[in-house]
Amino acid sequence: MFGQKKTYECFSQDTLWSMNDKIYTQDKGEAWSKVPMLYTVNCKVANYYANCIAQLMKAHPNTKAQILELGCGLGAFSYYLHYFLKKLNVDFHITLSDMSDTSLEYLKLLPQWQDLSVDWLAIDVRKDVDLSSIGEGPLFVICNYFADSMPFIGLKKDASGWHHATVRVDECDKFNQENISDFKIDVNFNTFDIEKMPRIVQELLPLYDDFDGNLNIPTVMIDFFDRIKKQRPLVYGMFNDKGFSKVDENSYDEHFDFNVDGAIHYMVNFEAINHWVDLQEGCHAICSSKGYSHLNFIALGDFPSHQKTIMDSLMVGFHWRDNFDMIMESTDFLNDNTDHFNQLMGFCDYCPGVFFKLSNAFLKFAKENPGEHKKLLVLCHKIIDKLYWHPLFECDVFVIIEILIILKDSDTALKLLKAYQPFINSQYLLNLHFGVLYFSLKQFDESKKRLNLALNFNKKCPNAKKYLDLMA
């Protein structure tokens, strides 16, 4: 064990995080295929953020909100945020960032971005960042499940004093997304000279004089905000992430609570971030759901003093994760009637991700209840209105096509399928759905052509044969 990497390194060093880099820079967003998307990217939080930005911007009249999402991933969260900000008539501009130029170049080609005015910026927050390309106005930095995968400094406090945590990774060069669940680390603790620690650590440790246990200092995130506040007169940070609002001796285990769900993550120490904000004479507000899912806002620079009150008030009662989990765990009733679908989809602001999770139940209900089709189509169009499709989840487009055919809205289905056609990998499924669509539109020659193409890719396809027999 640990044969390839025998030496211990600080948790902030490259060896550990280069594994994450390798995963997150895969072509076409492959890393996100195993991430729990309903929690990391959903309309509920995007709508909430949009309303918060609208409220905070009231203190900055006649200016444009500049929004920067760090680590935009598949781009869905920024797309939803853009949708809700437009609904609220907020004057804004969004810049999506990622550390991979290749990922951004792919994202910007997707059809949903073609009519939107957004910018794209390659950023690695661990390095110097130039934000001069972003226009004037308050800068809102969106950290949506981003901080939990950034390097940190690990520490331990016991009766003998402070110790520096160092780590070695088992077979680190062999890990990829397929075997990342085998990820193992070995942690060692050494006494250290505080004066050799980064300035951020030296500033924050006195606040933990009475602390005992393991401690994580998110130095990369704090250092990033320290650098950008020198470039911008006003910065708001908006975090949605797992972590701790208050760290105690039981918060971090000996391995600093690392978790693997397609990549490597940990619990963010929001207490340390907020302590640092206080030292900068900034302000912060935080709320939590389930004790570990946090929304944390910070403000740095030239902000009106009453923004602290506004930020605190925005946090009251927004325990979205508790209610979200409760409803998602109670989906057995969804076969009963259309109102149940509307209740759930209304709560999650008609989030496409939730809809696709429930699509089998929705499809079954639609087939068995033709009298409900009019109501179901209204609901379906609320989903399509903000539909964000990424080729990584290719089958989602076919699900929505099948539902629209059943609800007798083949025109919308054809429009969607034509828009996404260049990005669809499965020519079998593409031609099969085109064939069924053209059949529903009574364009039988085109239908036969497509269905025969589908049979070329899958000679045993029963659906293609069924529709061809109907046209014989």
PDB file of C-alpha atoms in Angstrom, residues 150-416:
ATOM      1  CA  MET A 150     -10.413  22.943  -3.488  1.00  0.00           C
ATOM      2  CA  PRO A 151      -7.103  22.411  -1.596  1.00  0.00           C
ATOM      3  CA  PHE A 152      -6.896  23.306   2.095  1.00  0.00           C
ATOM      4  CA  ILE A 153      -4.548  23.227   5.091  1.00  0.00           C
ATOM      5  CA  GLY A 154      -5.207  20.397   7.549  1.00  0.00           C
ATOM      6  CA  LEU A 155      -4.415  20.923  11.256  1.00  0.00           C
ATOM      7  CA  LYS A 156      -4.820  19.167  14.568  1.00  0.00           C
ATOM      8  CA  LYS A 157      -4.967  20.624  18.084  1.00  0.00           C
ATOM      9  CA  ASP A 158      -4.429  18.575  21.237  1.00  0.00           C
ATOM     10  CA  ALA A 159      -2.929  19.052  24.683  1.00  0.00           C
ATOM     11  CA  SER A 160       0.571  19.379  23.211  1.00  0.00           C
ATOM     12  CA  GLY A 161      -0.418  22.125  20.794  1.00  0.00           C
ATOM     13  CA  TRP A 162      -0.960  22.496  17.063  1.00  0.00           C
ATOM     14  CA  HIS A 163       0.089  19.903  14.472  1.00  0.00           C
ATOM     15  CA  HIS A 164       0.262  20.117  10.676  1.00  0.00           C
ATOM     16  CA  ALA A 165      -1.564  17.349   8.793  1.00  0.00           C
ATOM     17  CA  THR A 166       0.272  15.815   5.847  1.00  0.00           C
ATOM     18  CA  VAL A 167      -1.062  13.165   3.506  1.00  0.00           C
ATOM     19  CA  ARG A 168      -0.007  10.487   1.076  1.00  0.00           C
ATOM     20  CA  VAL A 169      -2.356   8.926  -1.483  1.00  0.00           C
ATOM     21  CA  ASP A 170      -2.523   5.227  -2.277  1.00  0.00           C
ATOM     22  CA  GLU A 171      -1.536   4.489  -5.900  1.00  0.00           C
ATOM     23  CA  CYS A 172      -2.371   8.077  -6.817  1.00  0.00           C
ATOM     24  CA  ASP A 173      -1.263   7.790 -10.445  1.00  0.00           C
ATOM     25  CA  LYS A 174      -3.705   4.964 -11.145  1.00  0.00           C
ATOM     26  CA  PHE A 175      -6.954   6.649 -10.121  1.00  0.00           C
ATOM     27  CA  ASN A 176      -9.577   7.648 -12.658  1.00  0.00           C
ATOM     28  CA  GLN A 177     -13.316   8.102 -12.470  1.00  0.00           C
ATOM     29  CA  GLU A 178     -13.994   4.391 -12.813  1.00  0.00           C
ATOM     30  CA  ASN A 179     -11.903   3.332  -9.814  1.00  0.00           C
ATOM     31  CA  ILE A 180     -11.936   6.531  -7.744  1.00  0.00           C
ATOM     32  CA  SER A 181     -14.093   4.769  -5.132  1.00  0.00           C
ATOM     33  CA  ASP A 182     -10.917   2.883  -4.161  1.00  0.00           C
ATOM     34  CA  PHE A 183      -9.333   6.189  -3.144  1.00  0.00           C
ATOM     35  CA  LYS A 184      -7.400   5.886   0.145  1.00  0.00           C
ATOM     36  CA  ILE A 185      -5.229   8.322   2.058  1.00  0.00           C
ATOM     37  CA  ASP A 186      -2.819   8.046   4.947  1.00  0.00           C
ATOM     38  CA  VAL A 187      -2.519  11.087   7.219  1.00  0.00           C
ATOM     39  CA  ASN A 188       0.415  12.052   9.414  1.00  0.00           C
ATOM     40  CA  PHE A 189       0.600  14.894  11.964  1.00  0.00           C
ATOM     41  CA  ASN A 190       3.723  16.919  12.756  1.00  0.00           C
ATOM     42  CA  THR A 191       4.406  19.869  15.014  1.00  0.00           C
ATOM     43  CA  PHE A 192       5.050  23.053  13.041  1.00  0.00           C
ATOM     44  CA  ASP A 193       6.208  26.636  13.214  1.00  0.00           C
ATOM     45  CA  ILE A 194       3.190  28.915  12.867  1.00  0.00           C
ATOM     46  CA  GLU A 195       5.318  31.568  11.184  1.00  0.00           C
ATOM     47  CA  LYS A 196       5.953  29.179   8.295  1.00  0.00           C
ATOM     48  CA  MET A 197       2.247  28.767   7.673  1.00  0.00           C
ATOM     49  CA  PRO A 198       0.401  30.891   5.040  1.00  0.00           C
ATOM     50  CA  ARG A 199      -0.658  34.321   6.301  1.00  0.00           C
ATOM     51  CA  ILE A 200      -4.321  33.247   6.264  1.00  0.00           C
ATOM     52  CA  VAL A 201      -3.622  30.423   8.719  1.00  0.00           C
ATOM     53  CA  GLN A 202      -1.622  32.719  10.991  1.00  0.00           C
ATOM     54  CA  GLU A 203      -4.534  35.179  11.081  1.00  0.00           C
ATOM     55  CA  LEU A 204      -7.215  32.573  11.799  1.00  0.00           C
ATOM     56  CA  LEU A 205      -5.540  30.272  14.340  1.00  0.00           C
ATOM     57  CA  PRO A 206      -5.875  32.683  17.284  1.00  0.00           C
ATOM     58  CA  LEU A 207      -9.648  32.374  16.852  1.00  0.00           C
ATOM     59  CA  TYR A 208      -9.290  28.648  17.625  1.00  0.00           C
ATOM     60  CA  ASP A 209      -7.279  28.951  20.857  1.00  0.00           C
ATOM     61  CA  ASP A 210      -9.872  26.948  22.802  1.00  0.00           C
ATOM     62  CA  PHE A 211     -10.297  24.365  20.065  1.00  0.00           C
ATOM     63  CA  ASP A 212      -9.355  20.672  20.288  1.00  0.00           C
ATOM     64  CA  GLY A 213      -9.558  18.269  17.374  1.00  0.00           C
ATOM     65  CA  ASN A 214      -8.940  18.308  13.614  1.00  0.00           C
ATOM     66  CA  LEU A 215      -9.393  21.500  11.658  1.00  0.00           C
ATOM     67  CA  ASN A 216      -9.592  22.367   7.988  1.00  0.00           C
ATOM     68  CA  ILE A 217      -8.595  25.867   6.799  1.00  0.00           C
ATOM     69  CA  PRO A 218      -9.905  26.430   3.209  1.00  0.00           C
ATOM     70  CA  THR A 219      -6.889  28.523   2.231  1.00  0.00           C
ATOM     71  CA  VAL A 220      -7.411  28.377  -1.538  1.00  0.00           C
ATOM     72  CA  MET A 221     -10.946  29.762  -1.384  1.00  0.00           C
ATOM     73  CA  ILE A 222      -9.994  32.474   1.110  1.00  0.00           C
ATOM     74  CA  ASP A 223      -6.891  33.428  -0.860  1.00  0.00           C
ATOM     75  CA  PHE A 224      -8.944  33.652  -4.059  1.00  0.00           C
ATOM     76  CA  PHE A 225     -11.415  36.090  -2.493  1.00  0.00           C
ATOM     77  CA  ASP A 226      -8.522  38.031  -0.975  1.00  0.00           C
ATOM     78  CA  ARG A 227      -7.024  38.496  -4.444  1.00  0.00           C
ATOM     79  CA  ILE A 228     -10.222  39.405  -6.277  1.00  0.00           C
ATOM     80  CA  LYS A 229     -11.305  41.968  -3.662  1.00  0.00           C
ATOM     81  CA  LYS A 230      -8.148  43.847  -4.631  1.00  0.00           C
ATOM     82  CA  GLN A 231      -9.348  43.869  -8.249  1.00  0.00           C
ATOM     83  CA  ARG A 232     -12.984  44.719  -7.599  1.00  0.00           C
ATOM     84  CA  PRO A 233     -14.457  47.407  -5.296  1.00  0.00           C
ATOM     85  CA  LEU A 234     -17.384  45.178  -4.301  1.00  0.00           C
ATOM     86  CA  VAL A 235     -17.583  41.389  -4.175  1.00  0.00           C
ATOM     87  CA  TYR A 236     -20.415  39.152  -3.007  1.00  0.00           C
ATOM     88  CA  GLY A 237     -19.725  35.450  -2.543  1.00  0.00           C
ATOM     89  CA  MET A 238     -22.598  32.954  -2.733  1.00  0.00           C
ATOM     90  CA  PHE A 239     -21.864  29.390  -1.612  1.00  0.00           C
ATOM     91  CA  ASN A 240     -24.096  26.346  -1.840  1.00  0.00           C
ATOM     92  CA  ASP A 241     -22.138  23.433  -0.397  1.00  0.00           C
ATOM     93  CA  LYS A 242     -21.808  20.807   2.282  1.00  0.00           C
ATOM     94  CA  GLY A 243     -19.784  21.681   5.366  1.00  0.00           C
ATOM     95  CA  PHE A 244     -19.851  23.166   8.859  1.00  0.00           C
ATOM     96  CA  SER A 245     -21.025  26.549  10.086  1.00  0.00           C
ATOM     97  CA  LYS A 246     -19.347  25.834  13.433  1.00  0.00           C
ATOM     98  CA  VAL A 247     -16.401  23.443  13.797  1.00  0.00           C
ATOM     99  CA  ASP A 248     -15.972  21.377  16.952  1.00  0.00           C
ATOM    100  CA  GLU A 249     -13.810  18.415  17.963  1.00  0.00           C
ATOM    101  CA  ASN A 250     -16.201  15.987  16.249  1.00  0.00           C
ATOM    102  CA  SER A 251     -16.434  17.776  12.894  1.00  0.00           C
ATOM    103  CA  TYR A 252     -13.426  16.305  11.065  1.00  0.00           C
ATOM    104  CA  ASP A 253     -12.212  12.758  11.469  1.00  0.00           C
ATOM    105  CA  GLU A 254      -8.575  11.672  11.076  1.00  0.00           C
ATOM    106  CA  HIS A 255      -9.024  11.633   7.285  1.00  0.00           C
ATOM    107  CA  PHE A 256     -10.739  15.032   7.202  1.00  0.00           C
ATOM    108  CA  ASP A 257     -14.092  13.653   6.050  1.00  0.00           C
ATOM    109  CA  PHE A 258     -13.154  12.963   2.459  1.00  0.00           C
ATOM    110  CA  ASN A 259     -15.965  11.664   0.277  1.00  0.00           C
ATOM    111  CA  VAL A 260     -16.009  10.190  -3.229  1.00  0.00           C
ATOM    112  CA  ASP A 261     -19.010  10.463  -5.595  1.00  0.00           C
ATOM    113  CA  GLY A 262     -17.294  10.546  -8.966  1.00  0.00           C
ATOM    114  CA  ALA A 263     -14.573  12.913  -7.721  1.00  0.00           C
ATOM    115  CA  ILE A 264     -12.986  13.821  -4.358  1.00  0.00           C
ATOM    116  CA  HIS A 265     -14.774  16.158  -1.933  1.00  0.00           C
ATOM    117  CA  TYR A 266     -14.827  17.125   1.725  1.00  0.00           C
ATOM    118  CA  MET A 267     -16.815  19.216   4.213  1.00  0.00           C
ATOM    119  CA  VAL A 268     -16.131  22.948   3.899  1.00  0.00           C
ATOM    120  CA  ASN A 269     -15.204  24.950   7.007  1.00  0.00           C
ATOM    121  CA  PHE A 270     -17.541  27.922   6.555  1.00  0.00           C
ATOM    122  CA  GLU A 271     -16.703  29.110  10.051  1.00  0.00           C
ATOM    123  CA  ALA A 272     -13.123  29.831   8.955  1.00  0.00           C
ATOM    124  CA  ILE A 273     -14.273  31.598   5.783  1.00  0.00           C
ATOM    125  CA  ASN A 274     -16.644  33.782   7.786  1.00  0.00           C
ATOM    126  CA  HIS A 275     -13.993  34.522  10.436  1.00  0.00           C
ATOM    127  CA  TRP A 276     -11.741  35.742   7.654  1.00  0.00           C
ATOM    128  CA  VAL A 277     -14.547  37.888   6.212  1.00  0.00           C
ATOM    129  CA  ASP A 278     -14.982  39.507   9.641  1.00  0.00           C
ATOM    130  CA  LEU A 279     -11.264  40.290   9.711  1.00  0.00           C
ATOM    131  CA  GLN A 280     -11.700  42.078   6.367  1.00  0.00           C
ATOM    132  CA  GLU A 281     -14.564  44.145   7.849  1.00  0.00           C
ATOM    133  CA  GLY A 282     -16.963  42.385   5.518  1.00  0.00           C
ATOM    134  CA  CYS A 283     -20.216  40.667   6.418  1.00  0.00           C
ATOM    135  CA  HIS A 284     -21.683  37.192   6.066  1.00  0.00           C
ATOM    136  CA  ALA A 285     -24.902  35.254   6.564  1.00  0.00           C
ATOM    137  CA  ILE A 286     -25.466  31.505   6.648  1.00  0.00           C
ATOM    138  CA  CYS A 287     -28.320  29.019   6.884  1.00  0.00           C
ATOM    139  CA  SER A 288     -28.255  25.243   6.957  1.00  0.00           C
ATOM    140  CA  SER A 289     -30.411  22.269   6.061  1.00  0.00           C
ATOM    141  CA  LYS A 290     -29.973  18.801   7.546  1.00  0.00           C
ATOM    142  CA  GLY A 291     -27.097  20.231   9.607  1.00  0.00           C
ATOM    143  CA  TYR A 292     -24.529  19.998   6.798  1.00  0.00           C
ATOM    144  CA  SER A 293     -26.043  21.513   3.640  1.00  0.00           C
ATOM    145  CA  HIS A 294     -25.247  25.232   3.756  1.00  0.00           C
ATOM    146  CA  LEU A 295     -26.009  28.439   1.946  1.00  0.00           C
ATOM    147  CA  ASN A 296     -23.379  30.995   2.879  1.00  0.00           C
ATOM    148  CA  PHE A 297     -23.250  34.598   1.619  1.00  0.00           C
ATOM    149  CA  ILE A 298     -20.336  36.975   2.097  1.00  0.00           C
ATOM    150  CA  ALA A 299     -19.785  40.619   1.144  1.00  0.00           C
ATOM    151  CA  LEU A 300     -16.402  42.302   0.783  1.00  0.00           C
ATOM    152  CA  GLY A 301     -15.461  45.860  -0.094  1.00  0.00           C
ATOM    153  CA  ASP A 302     -17.630  48.926  -0.589  1.00  0.00           C
ATOM    154  CA  PHE A 303     -21.074  47.631   0.382  1.00  0.00           C
ATOM    155  CA  PRO A 304     -23.808  49.518   2.283  1.00  0.00           C
ATOM    156  CA  SER A 305     -24.004  48.533   5.953  1.00  0.00           C
ATOM    157  CA  HIS A 306     -27.671  47.580   5.656  1.00  0.00           C
ATOM    158  CA  GLN A 307     -26.747  44.737   3.266  1.00  0.00           C
ATOM    159  CA  LYS A 308     -25.840  42.672   6.340  1.00  0.00           C
ATOM    160  CA  THR A 309     -29.453  42.938   7.542  1.00  0.00           C
ATOM    161  CA  ILE A 310     -30.745  42.032   4.086  1.00  0.00           C
ATOM    162  CA  MET A 311     -28.449  39.017   3.828  1.00  0.00           C
ATOM    163  CA  ASP A 312     -29.507  37.768   7.249  1.00  0.00           C
ATOM    164  CA  SER A 313     -33.192  38.176   6.373  1.00  0.00           C
ATOM    165  CA  LEU A 314     -32.751  36.280   3.106  1.00  0.00           C
ATOM    166  CA  MET A 315     -31.476  33.266   5.013  1.00  0.00           C
ATOM    167  CA  VAL A 316     -34.520  32.977   7.277  1.00  0.00           C
ATOM    168  CA  GLY A 317     -36.603  29.889   6.570  1.00  0.00           C
ATOM    169  CA  PHE A 318     -34.872  28.726   3.408  1.00  0.00           C
ATOM    170  CA  HIS A 319     -34.208  25.145   4.489  1.00  0.00           C
ATOM    171  CA  TRP A 320     -34.648  23.817   0.968  1.00  0.00           C
ATOM    172  CA  ARG A 321     -32.660  20.602   1.428  1.00  0.00           C
ATOM    173  CA  ASP A 322     -34.866  19.270   4.250  1.00  0.00           C
ATOM    174  CA  ASN A 323     -38.077  19.771   2.259  1.00  0.00           C
ATOM    175  CA  PHE A 324     -36.464  18.650  -0.988  1.00  0.00           C
ATOM    176  CA  ASP A 325     -35.350  15.349   0.538  1.00  0.00           C
ATOM    177  CA  MET A 326     -38.715  14.802   2.192  1.00  0.00           C
ATOM    178  CA  ILE A 327     -40.610  15.212  -1.070  1.00  0.00           C
ATOM    179  CA  MET A 328     -38.141  13.209  -3.144  1.00  0.00           C
ATOM    180  CA  GLU A 329     -38.465  10.345  -0.682  1.00  0.00           C
ATOM    181  CA  SER A 330     -42.264  10.406  -0.979  1.00  0.00           C
ATOM    182  CA  THR A 331     -42.773   9.883  -4.703  1.00  0.00           C
ATOM    183  CA  ASP A 332     -44.907   6.713  -4.488  1.00  0.00           C
ATOM    184  CA  PHE A 333     -48.079   8.810  -4.518  1.00  0.00           C
ATOM    185  CA  LEU A 334     -47.261  10.311  -7.910  1.00  0.00           C
ATOM    186  CA  ASN A 335     -49.458   7.865  -9.804  1.00  0.00           C
ATOM    187  CA  ASP A 336     -52.605   9.275  -8.213  1.00  0.00           C
ATOM    188  CA  ASN A 337     -53.361  12.488 -10.097  1.00  0.00           C
ATOM    189  CA  THR A 338     -51.940  15.453 -11.990  1.00  0.00           C
ATOM    190  CA  ASP A 339     -52.120  17.697  -8.927  1.00  0.00           C
ATOM    191  CA  HIS A 340     -49.481  15.573  -7.217  1.00  0.00           C
ATOM    192  CA  PHE A 341     -47.073  16.084 -10.105  1.00  0.00           C
ATOM    193  CA  ASN A 342     -47.763  19.817 -10.050  1.00  0.00           C
ATOM    194  CA  GLN A 343     -47.237  19.955  -6.285  1.00  0.00           C
ATOM    195  CA  LEU A 344     -43.799  18.406  -6.490  1.00  0.00           C
ATOM    196  CA  MET A 345     -42.702  20.205  -9.642  1.00  0.00           C
ATOM    197  CA  GLY A 346     -43.986  23.503  -8.268  1.00  0.00           C
ATOM    198  CA  PHE A 347     -41.919  23.092  -5.118  1.00  0.00           C
ATOM    199  CA  CYS A 348     -38.722  22.504  -7.103  1.00  0.00           C
ATOM    200  CA  ASP A 349     -39.556  25.354  -9.549  1.00  0.00           C
ATOM    201  CA  TYR A 350     -40.178  22.881 -12.373  1.00  0.00           C
ATOM    202  CA  CYS A 351     -36.596  21.654 -12.332  1.00  0.00           C
ATOM    203  CA  PRO A 352     -35.895  19.462 -15.393  1.00  0.00           C
ATOM    204  CA  GLY A 353     -33.597  17.206 -13.340  1.00  0.00           C
ATOM    205  CA  VAL A 354     -36.405  16.327 -10.942  1.00  0.00           C
ATOM    206  CA  PHE A 355     -38.800  15.840 -13.846  1.00  0.00           C
ATOM    207  CA  PHE A 356     -36.501  13.314 -15.516  1.00  0.00           C
ATOM    208  CA  LYS A 357     -36.123  11.452 -12.223  1.00  0.00           C
ATOM    209  CA  LEU A 358     -39.913  11.083 -12.139  1.00  0.00           C
ATOM    210  CA  SER A 359     -40.355  10.603 -15.878  1.00  0.00           C
ATOM    211  CA  ASN A 360     -41.260   6.897 -15.722  1.00  0.00           C
ATOM    212  CA  ALA A 361     -44.139   7.621 -13.362  1.00  0.00           C
ATOM    213  CA  PHE A 362     -45.159  10.631 -15.470  1.00  0.00           C
ATOM    214  CA  LEU A 363     -45.055   8.609 -18.694  1.00  0.00           C
ATOM    215  CA  LYS A 364     -47.123   5.798 -17.178  1.00  0.00           C
ATOM    216  CA  PHE A 365     -49.699   8.238 -15.837  1.00  0.00           C
ATOM    217  CA  ALA A 366     -49.949  10.015 -19.214  1.00  0.00           C
ATOM    218  CA  LYS A 367     -50.566   6.733 -21.046  1.00  0.00           C
ATOM    219  CA  GLU A 368     -53.254   5.631 -18.603  1.00  0.00           C
ATOM    220  CA  ASN A 369     -55.060   8.981 -18.257  1.00  0.00           C
ATOM    221  CA  PRO A 370     -55.752  10.595 -21.671  1.00  0.00           C
ATOM    222  CA  GLY A 371     -58.279  12.894 -20.038  1.00  0.00           C
ATOM    223  CA  GLU A 372     -55.420  14.579 -18.147  1.00  0.00           C
ATOM    224  CA  HIS A 373     -53.314  15.304 -21.228  1.00  0.00           C
ATOM    225  CA  LYS A 374     -54.181  19.003 -21.418  1.00  0.00           C
ATOM    226  CA  LYS A 375     -53.056  19.610 -17.824  1.00  0.00           C
ATOM    227  CA  LEU A 376     -49.981  17.425 -18.242  1.00  0.00           C
ATOM    228  CA  LEU A 377     -48.951  19.323 -21.369  1.00  0.00           C
ATOM    229  CA  VAL A 378     -49.086  22.630 -19.488  1.00  0.00           C
ATOM    230  CA  LEU A 379     -46.822  21.135 -16.828  1.00  0.00           C
ATOM    231  CA  CYS A 380     -44.525  19.673 -19.492  1.00  0.00           C
ATOM    232  CA  HIS A 381     -44.081  23.059 -21.166  1.00  0.00           C
ATOM    233  CA  LYS A 382     -43.053  24.602 -17.851  1.00  0.00           C
ATOM    234  CA  ILE A 383     -40.204  22.083 -17.877  1.00  0.00           C
ATOM    235  CA  ILE A 384     -39.324  22.717 -21.527  1.00  0.00           C
ATOM    236  CA  ASP A 385     -39.370  26.470 -20.887  1.00  0.00           C
ATOM    237  CA  LYS A 386     -36.156  26.114 -18.877  1.00  0.00           C
ATOM    238  CA  LEU A 387     -34.900  22.804 -20.270  1.00  0.00           C
ATOM    239  CA  TYR A 388     -31.119  22.492 -20.087  1.00  0.00           C
ATOM    240  CA  TRP A 389     -29.932  19.451 -21.972  1.00  0.00           C
ATOM    241  CA  HIS A 390     -26.359  18.190 -22.023  1.00  0.00           C
ATOM    242  CA  PRO A 391     -25.247  15.295 -24.268  1.00  0.00           C
ATOM    243  CA  LEU A 392     -23.832  13.521 -21.217  1.00  0.00           C
ATOM    244  CA  PHE A 393     -27.464  12.740 -20.352  1.00  0.00           C
ATOM    245  CA  GLU A 394     -28.431  11.891 -23.896  1.00  0.00           C
ATOM    246  CA  CYS A 395     -31.476   9.767 -23.065  1.00  0.00           C
ATOM    247  CA  ASP A 396     -33.233  12.716 -21.398  1.00  0.00           C
ATOM    248  CA  VAL A 397     -34.066  14.237 -24.765  1.00  0.00           C
ATOM    249  CA  PHE A 398     -35.683  10.985 -25.907  1.00  0.00           C
ATOM    250  CA  VAL A 399     -37.758  10.869 -22.718  1.00  0.00           C
ATOM    251  CA  ILE A 400     -39.189  14.331 -23.343  1.00  0.00           C
ATOM    252  CA  ILE A 401     -39.826  13.425 -27.020  1.00  0.00           C
ATOM    253  CA  GLU A 402     -41.797  10.309 -26.033  1.00  0.00           C
ATOM    254  CA  ILE A 403     -43.861  12.283 -23.535  1.00  0.00           C
ATOM    255  CA  LEU A 404     -44.642  15.028 -26.067  1.00  0.00           C
ATOM    256  CA  ILE A 405     -45.739  12.446 -28.652  1.00  0.00           C
ATOM    257  CA  ILE A 406     -48.142  10.899 -26.142  1.00  0.00           C
ATOM    258  CA  LEU A 407     -49.463  14.373 -25.279  1.00  0.00           C
ATOM    259  CA  LYS A 408     -49.920  15.030 -29.035  1.00  0.00           C
ATOM    260  CA  ASP A 409     -47.447  17.912 -29.252  1.00  0.00           C
ATOM    261  CA  SER A 410     -45.263  16.506 -31.993  1.00  0.00           C
ATOM    262  CA  ASP A 411     -44.394  19.962 -33.360  1.00  0.00           C
ATOM    263  CA  THR A 412     -42.560  20.898 -30.142  1.00  0.00           C
ATOM    264  CA  ALA A 413     -40.943  17.458 -30.046  1.00  0.00           C
ATOM    265  CA  LEU A 414     -39.661  17.828 -33.616  1.00  0.00           C
ATOM    266  CA  LYS A 415     -38.270  21.288 -32.884  1.00  0.00           C
ATOM    267  CA  LEU A 416     -36.351  19.961 -29.857  1.00  0.00           C
TER     268      LEU A 416
END
